[in-house]
PDB file of C-alpha atoms in Angstrom:
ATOM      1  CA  UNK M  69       0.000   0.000   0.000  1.00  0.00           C
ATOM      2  CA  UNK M  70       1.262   3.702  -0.524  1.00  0.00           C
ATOM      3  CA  UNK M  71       1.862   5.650   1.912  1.00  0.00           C
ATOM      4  CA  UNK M  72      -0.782   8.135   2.931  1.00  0.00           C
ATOM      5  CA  UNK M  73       1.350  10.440   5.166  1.00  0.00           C
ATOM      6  CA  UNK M  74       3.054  11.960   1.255  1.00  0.00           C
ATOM      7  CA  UNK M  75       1.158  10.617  -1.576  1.00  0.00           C
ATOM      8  CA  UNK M  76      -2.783   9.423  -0.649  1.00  0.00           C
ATOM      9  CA  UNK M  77      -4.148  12.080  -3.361  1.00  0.00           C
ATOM     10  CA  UNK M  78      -7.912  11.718  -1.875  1.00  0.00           C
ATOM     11  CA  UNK M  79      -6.854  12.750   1.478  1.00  0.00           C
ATOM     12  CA  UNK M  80      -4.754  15.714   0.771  1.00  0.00           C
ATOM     13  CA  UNK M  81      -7.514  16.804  -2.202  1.00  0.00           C
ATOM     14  CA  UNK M  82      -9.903  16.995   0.344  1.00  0.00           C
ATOM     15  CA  UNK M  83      -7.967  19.548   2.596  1.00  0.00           C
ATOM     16  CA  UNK M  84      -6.523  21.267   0.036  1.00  0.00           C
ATOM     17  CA  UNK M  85     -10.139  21.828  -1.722  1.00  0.00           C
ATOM     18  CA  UNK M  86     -11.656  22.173   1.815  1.00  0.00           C
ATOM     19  CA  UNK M  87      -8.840  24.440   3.553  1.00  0.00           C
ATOM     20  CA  UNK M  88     -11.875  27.659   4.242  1.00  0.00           C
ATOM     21  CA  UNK M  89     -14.546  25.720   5.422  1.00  0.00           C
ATOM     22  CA  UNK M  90     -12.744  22.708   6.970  1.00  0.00           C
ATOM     23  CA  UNK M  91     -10.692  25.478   9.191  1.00  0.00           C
ATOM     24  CA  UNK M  92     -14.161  27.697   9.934  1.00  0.00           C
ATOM     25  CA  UNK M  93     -15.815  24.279  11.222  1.00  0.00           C
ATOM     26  CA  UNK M  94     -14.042  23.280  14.617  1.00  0.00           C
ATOM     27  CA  UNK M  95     -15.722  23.626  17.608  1.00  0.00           C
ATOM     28  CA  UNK M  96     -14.787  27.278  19.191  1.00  0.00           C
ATOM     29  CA  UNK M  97     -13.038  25.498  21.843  1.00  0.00           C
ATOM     30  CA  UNK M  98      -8.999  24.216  22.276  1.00  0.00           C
ATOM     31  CA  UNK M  99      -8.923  21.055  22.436  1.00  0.00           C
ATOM     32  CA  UNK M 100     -10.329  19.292  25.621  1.00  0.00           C
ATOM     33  CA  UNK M 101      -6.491  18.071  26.348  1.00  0.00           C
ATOM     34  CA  UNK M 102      -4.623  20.863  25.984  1.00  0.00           C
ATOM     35  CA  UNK M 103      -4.785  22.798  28.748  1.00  0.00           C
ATOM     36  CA  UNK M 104      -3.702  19.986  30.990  1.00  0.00           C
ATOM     37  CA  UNK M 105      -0.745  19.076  28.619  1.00  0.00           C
ATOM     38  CA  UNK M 106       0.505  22.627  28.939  1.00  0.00           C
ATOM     39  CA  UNK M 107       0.377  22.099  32.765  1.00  0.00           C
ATOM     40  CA  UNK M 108       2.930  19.656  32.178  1.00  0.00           C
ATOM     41  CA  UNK M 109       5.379  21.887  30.548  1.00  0.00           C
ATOM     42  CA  UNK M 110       7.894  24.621  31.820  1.00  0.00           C
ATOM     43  CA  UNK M 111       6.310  28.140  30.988  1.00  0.00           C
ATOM     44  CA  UNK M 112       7.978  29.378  27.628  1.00  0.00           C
ATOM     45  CA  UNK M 113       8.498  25.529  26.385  1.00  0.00           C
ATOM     46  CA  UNK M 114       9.282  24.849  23.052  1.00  0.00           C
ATOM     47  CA  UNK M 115       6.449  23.351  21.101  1.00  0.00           C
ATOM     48  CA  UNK M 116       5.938  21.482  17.808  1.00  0.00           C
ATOM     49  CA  UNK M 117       2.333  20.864  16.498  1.00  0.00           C
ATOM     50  CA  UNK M 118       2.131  18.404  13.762  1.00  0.00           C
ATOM     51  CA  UNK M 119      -1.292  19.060  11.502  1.00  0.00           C
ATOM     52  CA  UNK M 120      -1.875  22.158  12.982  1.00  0.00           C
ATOM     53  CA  UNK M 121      -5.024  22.628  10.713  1.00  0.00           C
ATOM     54  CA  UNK M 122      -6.692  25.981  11.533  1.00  0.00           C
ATOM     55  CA  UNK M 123      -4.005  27.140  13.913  1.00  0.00           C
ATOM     56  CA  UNK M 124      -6.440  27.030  17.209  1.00  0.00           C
ATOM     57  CA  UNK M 125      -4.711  24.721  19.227  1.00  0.00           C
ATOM     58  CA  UNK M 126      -1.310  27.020  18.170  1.00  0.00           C
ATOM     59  CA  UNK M 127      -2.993  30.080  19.265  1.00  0.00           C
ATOM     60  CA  UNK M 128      -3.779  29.105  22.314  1.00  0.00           C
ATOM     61  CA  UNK M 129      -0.358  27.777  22.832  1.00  0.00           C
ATOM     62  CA  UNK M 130       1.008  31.119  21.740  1.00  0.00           C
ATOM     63  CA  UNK M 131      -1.375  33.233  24.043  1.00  0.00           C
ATOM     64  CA  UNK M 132       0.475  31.105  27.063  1.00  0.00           C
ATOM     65  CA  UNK M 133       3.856  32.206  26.255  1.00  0.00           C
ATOM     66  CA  UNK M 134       4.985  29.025  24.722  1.00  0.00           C
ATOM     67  CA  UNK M 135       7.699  29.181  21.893  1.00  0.00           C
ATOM     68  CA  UNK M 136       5.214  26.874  18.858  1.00  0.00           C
ATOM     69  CA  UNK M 137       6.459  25.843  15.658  1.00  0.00           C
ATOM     70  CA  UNK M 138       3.509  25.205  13.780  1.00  0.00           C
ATOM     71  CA  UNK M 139       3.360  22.581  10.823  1.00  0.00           C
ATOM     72  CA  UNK M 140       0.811  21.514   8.275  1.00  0.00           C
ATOM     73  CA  UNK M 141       1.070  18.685   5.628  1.00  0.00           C
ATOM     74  CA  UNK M 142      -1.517  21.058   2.991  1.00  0.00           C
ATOM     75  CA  UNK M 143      -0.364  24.131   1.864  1.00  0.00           C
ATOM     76  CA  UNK M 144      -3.889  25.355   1.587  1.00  0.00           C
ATOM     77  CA  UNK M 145      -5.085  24.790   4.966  1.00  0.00           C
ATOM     78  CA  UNK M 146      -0.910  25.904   6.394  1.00  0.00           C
ATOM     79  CA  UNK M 147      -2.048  29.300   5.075  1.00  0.00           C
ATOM     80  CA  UNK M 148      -5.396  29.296   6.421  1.00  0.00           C
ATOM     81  CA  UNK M 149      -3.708  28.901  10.007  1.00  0.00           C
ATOM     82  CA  UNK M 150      -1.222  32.142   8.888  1.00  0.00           C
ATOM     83  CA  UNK M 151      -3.977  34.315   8.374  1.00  0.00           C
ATOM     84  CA  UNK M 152      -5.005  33.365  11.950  1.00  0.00           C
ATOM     85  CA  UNK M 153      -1.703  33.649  13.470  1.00  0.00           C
ATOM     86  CA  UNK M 154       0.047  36.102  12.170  1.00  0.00           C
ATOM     87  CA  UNK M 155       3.072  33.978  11.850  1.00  0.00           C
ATOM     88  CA  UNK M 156       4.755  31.625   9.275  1.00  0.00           C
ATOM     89  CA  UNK M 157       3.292  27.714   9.261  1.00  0.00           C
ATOM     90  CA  UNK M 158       5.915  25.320   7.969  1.00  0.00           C
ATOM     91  CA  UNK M 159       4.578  23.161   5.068  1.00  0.00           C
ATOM     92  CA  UNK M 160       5.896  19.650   6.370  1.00  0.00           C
ATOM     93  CA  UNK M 161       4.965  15.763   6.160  1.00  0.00           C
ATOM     94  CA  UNK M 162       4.948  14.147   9.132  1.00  0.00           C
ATOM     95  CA  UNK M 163       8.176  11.915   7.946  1.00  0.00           C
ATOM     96  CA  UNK M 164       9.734  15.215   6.767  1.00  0.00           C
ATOM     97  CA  UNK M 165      10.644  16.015  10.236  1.00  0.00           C
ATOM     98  CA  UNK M 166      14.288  15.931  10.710  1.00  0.00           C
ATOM     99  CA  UNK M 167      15.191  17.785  13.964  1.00  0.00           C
ATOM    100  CA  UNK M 168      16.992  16.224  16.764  1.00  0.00           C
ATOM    101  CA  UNK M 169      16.481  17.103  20.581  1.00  0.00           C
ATOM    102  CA  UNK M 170      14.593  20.189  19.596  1.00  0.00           C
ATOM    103  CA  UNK M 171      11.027  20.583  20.885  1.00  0.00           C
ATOM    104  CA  UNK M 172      10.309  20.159  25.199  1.00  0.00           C
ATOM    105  CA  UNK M 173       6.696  18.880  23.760  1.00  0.00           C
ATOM    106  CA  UNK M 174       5.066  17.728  20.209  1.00  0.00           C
ATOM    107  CA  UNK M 175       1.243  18.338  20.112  1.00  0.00           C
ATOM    108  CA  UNK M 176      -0.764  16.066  17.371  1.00  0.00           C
ATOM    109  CA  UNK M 177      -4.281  16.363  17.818  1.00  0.00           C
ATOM    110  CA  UNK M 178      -5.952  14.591  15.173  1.00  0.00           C
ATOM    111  CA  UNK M 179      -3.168  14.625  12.990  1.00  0.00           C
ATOM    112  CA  UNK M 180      -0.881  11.511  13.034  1.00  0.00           C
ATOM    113  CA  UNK M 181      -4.720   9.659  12.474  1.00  0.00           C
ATOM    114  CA  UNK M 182      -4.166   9.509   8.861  1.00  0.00           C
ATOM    115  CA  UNK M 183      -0.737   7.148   8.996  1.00  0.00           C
ATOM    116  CA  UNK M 184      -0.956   4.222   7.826  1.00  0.00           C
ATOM    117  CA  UNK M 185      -0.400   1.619  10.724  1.00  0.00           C
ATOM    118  CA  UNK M 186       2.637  -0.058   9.411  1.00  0.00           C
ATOM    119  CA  UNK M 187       3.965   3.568   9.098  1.00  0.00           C
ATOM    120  CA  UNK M 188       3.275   4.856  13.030  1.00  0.00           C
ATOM    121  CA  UNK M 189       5.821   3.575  14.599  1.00  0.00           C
ATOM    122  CA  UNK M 190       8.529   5.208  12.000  1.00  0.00           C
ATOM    123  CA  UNK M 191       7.044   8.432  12.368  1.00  0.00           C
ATOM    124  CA  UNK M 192       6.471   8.532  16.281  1.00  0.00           C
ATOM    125  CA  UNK M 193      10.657   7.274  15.884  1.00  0.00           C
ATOM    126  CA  UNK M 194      11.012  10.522  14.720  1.00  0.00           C
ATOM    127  CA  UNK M 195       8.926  12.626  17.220  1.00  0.00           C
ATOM    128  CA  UNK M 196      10.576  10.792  19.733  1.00  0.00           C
ATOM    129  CA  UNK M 197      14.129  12.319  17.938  1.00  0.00           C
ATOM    130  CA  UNK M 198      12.717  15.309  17.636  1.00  0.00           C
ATOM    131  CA  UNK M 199      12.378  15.659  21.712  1.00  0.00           C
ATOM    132  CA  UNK M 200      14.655  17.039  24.518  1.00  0.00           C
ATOM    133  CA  UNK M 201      15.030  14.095  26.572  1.00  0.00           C
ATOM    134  CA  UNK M 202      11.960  14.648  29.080  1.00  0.00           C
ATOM    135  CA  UNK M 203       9.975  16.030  26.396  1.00  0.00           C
ATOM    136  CA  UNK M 204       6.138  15.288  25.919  1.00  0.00           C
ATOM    137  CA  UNK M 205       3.888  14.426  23.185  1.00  0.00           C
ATOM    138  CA  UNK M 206       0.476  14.203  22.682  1.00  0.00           C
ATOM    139  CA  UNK M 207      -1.459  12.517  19.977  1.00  0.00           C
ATOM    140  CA  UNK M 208      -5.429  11.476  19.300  1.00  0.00           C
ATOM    141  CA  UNK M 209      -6.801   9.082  16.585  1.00  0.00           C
ATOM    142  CA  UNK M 210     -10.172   7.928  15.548  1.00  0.00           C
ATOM    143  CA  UNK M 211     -10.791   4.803  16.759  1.00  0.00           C
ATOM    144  CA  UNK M 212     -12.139   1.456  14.923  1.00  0.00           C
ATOM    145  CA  UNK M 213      -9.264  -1.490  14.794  1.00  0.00           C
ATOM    146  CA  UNK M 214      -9.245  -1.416  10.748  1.00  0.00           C
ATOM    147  CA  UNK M 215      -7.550   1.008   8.763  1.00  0.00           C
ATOM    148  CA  UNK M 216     -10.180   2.351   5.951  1.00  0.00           C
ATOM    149  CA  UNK M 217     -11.846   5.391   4.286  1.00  0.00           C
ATOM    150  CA  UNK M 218     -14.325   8.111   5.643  1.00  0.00           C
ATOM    151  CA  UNK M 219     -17.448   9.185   3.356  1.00  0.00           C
ATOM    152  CA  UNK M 220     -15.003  11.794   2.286  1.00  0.00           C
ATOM    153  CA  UNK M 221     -12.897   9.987   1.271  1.00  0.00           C
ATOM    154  CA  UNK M 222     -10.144  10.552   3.415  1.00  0.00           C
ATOM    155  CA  UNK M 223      -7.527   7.433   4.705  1.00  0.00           C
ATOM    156  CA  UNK M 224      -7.621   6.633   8.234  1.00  0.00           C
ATOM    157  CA  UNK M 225      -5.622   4.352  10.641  1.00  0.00           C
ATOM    158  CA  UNK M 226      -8.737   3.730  13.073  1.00  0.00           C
ATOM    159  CA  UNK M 227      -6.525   2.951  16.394  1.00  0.00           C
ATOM    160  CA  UNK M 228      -7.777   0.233  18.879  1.00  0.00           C
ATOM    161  CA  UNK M 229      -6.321   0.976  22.214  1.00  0.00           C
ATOM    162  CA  UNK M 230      -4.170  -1.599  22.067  1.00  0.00           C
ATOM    163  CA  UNK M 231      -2.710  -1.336  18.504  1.00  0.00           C
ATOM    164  CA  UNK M 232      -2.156   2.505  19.441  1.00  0.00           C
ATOM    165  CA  UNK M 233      -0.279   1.460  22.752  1.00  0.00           C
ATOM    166  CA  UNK M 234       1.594  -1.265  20.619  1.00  0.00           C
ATOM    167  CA  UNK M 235       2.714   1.341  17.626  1.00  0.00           C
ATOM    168  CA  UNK M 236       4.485   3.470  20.192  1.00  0.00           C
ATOM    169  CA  UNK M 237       6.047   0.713  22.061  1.00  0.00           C
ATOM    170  CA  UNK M 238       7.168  -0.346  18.730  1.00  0.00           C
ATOM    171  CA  UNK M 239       8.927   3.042  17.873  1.00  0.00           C
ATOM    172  CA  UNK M 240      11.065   4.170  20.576  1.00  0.00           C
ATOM    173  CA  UNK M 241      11.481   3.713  24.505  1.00  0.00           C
ATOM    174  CA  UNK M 242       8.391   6.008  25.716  1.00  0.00           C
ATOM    175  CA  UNK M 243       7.554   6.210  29.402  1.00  0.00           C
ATOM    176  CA  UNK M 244       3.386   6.535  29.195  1.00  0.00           C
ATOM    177  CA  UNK M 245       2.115   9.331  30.885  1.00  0.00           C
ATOM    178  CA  UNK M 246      -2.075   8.366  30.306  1.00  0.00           C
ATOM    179  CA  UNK M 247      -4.139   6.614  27.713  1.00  0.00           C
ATOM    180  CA  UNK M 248      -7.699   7.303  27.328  1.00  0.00           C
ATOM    181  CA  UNK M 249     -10.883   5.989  24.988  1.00  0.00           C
ATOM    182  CA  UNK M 250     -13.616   8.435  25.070  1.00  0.00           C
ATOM    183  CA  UNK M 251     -16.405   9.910  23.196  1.00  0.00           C
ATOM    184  CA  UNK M 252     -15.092  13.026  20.458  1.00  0.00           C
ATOM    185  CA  UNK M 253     -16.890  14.909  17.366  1.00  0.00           C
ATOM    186  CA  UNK M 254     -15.341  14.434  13.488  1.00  0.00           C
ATOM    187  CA  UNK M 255     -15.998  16.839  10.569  1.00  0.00           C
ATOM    188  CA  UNK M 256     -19.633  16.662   9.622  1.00  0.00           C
ATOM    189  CA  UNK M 257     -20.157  13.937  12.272  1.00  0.00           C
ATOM    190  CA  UNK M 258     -21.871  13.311  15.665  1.00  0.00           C
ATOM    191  CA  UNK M 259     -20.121  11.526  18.555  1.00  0.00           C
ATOM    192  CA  UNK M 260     -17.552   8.369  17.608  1.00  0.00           C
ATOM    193  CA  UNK M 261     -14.932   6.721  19.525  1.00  0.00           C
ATOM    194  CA  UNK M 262     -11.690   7.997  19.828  1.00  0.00           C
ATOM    195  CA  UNK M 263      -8.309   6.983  21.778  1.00  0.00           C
ATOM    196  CA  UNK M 264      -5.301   9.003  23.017  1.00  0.00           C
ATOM    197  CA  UNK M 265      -1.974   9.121  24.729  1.00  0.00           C
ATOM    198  CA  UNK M 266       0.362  11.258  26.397  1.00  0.00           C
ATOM    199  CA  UNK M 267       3.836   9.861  26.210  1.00  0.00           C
ATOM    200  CA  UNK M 268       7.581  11.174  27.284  1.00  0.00           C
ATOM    201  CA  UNK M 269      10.872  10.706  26.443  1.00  0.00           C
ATOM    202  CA  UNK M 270      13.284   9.372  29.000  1.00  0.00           C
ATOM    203  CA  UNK M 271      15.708  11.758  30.361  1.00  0.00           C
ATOM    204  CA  UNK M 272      19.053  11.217  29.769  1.00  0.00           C
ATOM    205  CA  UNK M 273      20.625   8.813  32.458  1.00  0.00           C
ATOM    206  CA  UNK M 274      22.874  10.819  35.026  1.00  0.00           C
TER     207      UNK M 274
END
């Protein structure tokens, strides 16, 4: 199967055809783990967000006093979240990332969803590269246990608990902060299952 993070042309039409109205549709709120996950950090922490979409989750970040380095995989929707931001919004695939012992956090909400399973664990490799030792990420994923396609057409990995849990145990050596299943929205949708984790990087030994 190709990969979907670079070259699944349904998924990235649909954002890149969508970018106004998929931005203007989120609920008004941050997302509902956010503000604990900044709790976690040191004030002024660097941040990474990987599929920053709209650039709400960033601007709340930003309104904190964190240092964010936002990212989109669409060009169209990357500029969408400019407009909102005021800032420049890197233009990035998720296994485009490259930096080493960078970020103190990465935030993915609803991003890394649209990996293909057998691809996870390389990419979380690289988030896990891309942290200061300590560092903490977050990521969500619709949930289902069999990868497939949305009405729209878009790919999705559709996480059980377990094969989430397994795909970062797979990547790197993550200590697991929390795991949760619970009850989240979807564009154009009512109420479906979702799972997510909060994961850090050792620190270094002494």
């Amino acid at each position: 199967m190709d990969d979907p993070i670079a070259s699944d042309s349904d998924t990235l039409r649909f954002y890149a055809e969508e970018a106004p109205v998929y931005t203007a549709s989120g609920p008004g709120g941050v997302s509902r783990f956010l503000p604990q996950f900044l709790e976690r950090l040191e004030p002024g922490a660097r941040i990474l967000e990987l599929g920053c979409g709209g650039g709400r989750d960033s601007e709340e970040m930003l309104k904190r006093g964190f240092d964010v380095t936002p990212t989109d995989g669409v060009a169209e929707i990357a500029r969408q979240a400019e407009q909102r931001l005021g800032r420049p919004v890197r233009v990035m695939a998720f296994d485009e990332l490259q930096d080493v012992a960078k970020y103190d956090a990465v935030w993915a909400h609803a991003s890394l969803l649209h990996v293909p399973l057998t691809a996870l664990p390389g990419v979380l490799a690289r988030i896990h590269t891309a942290l200061r030792p300590g560092g903490l990420h977050f990521a969500n994923f619709k949930a289902g246990g069999a990868d497939g396609r949305d009405e729209f057409g878009r790919y999705y990995n559709y996480l059980s608990l377990d094969q989430m849990l397994d795909a970062y145990r797979a990547s790197a050596a993550w200590e697991v902060v929390e795991s949760d299943e619970y009850l989240g929205g979807g564009y154009k949708q009512g109420e479906i299952p979702w799972v997510a984790i909060t994961v850090r990087k050792p620190t270094a030994p002494s």
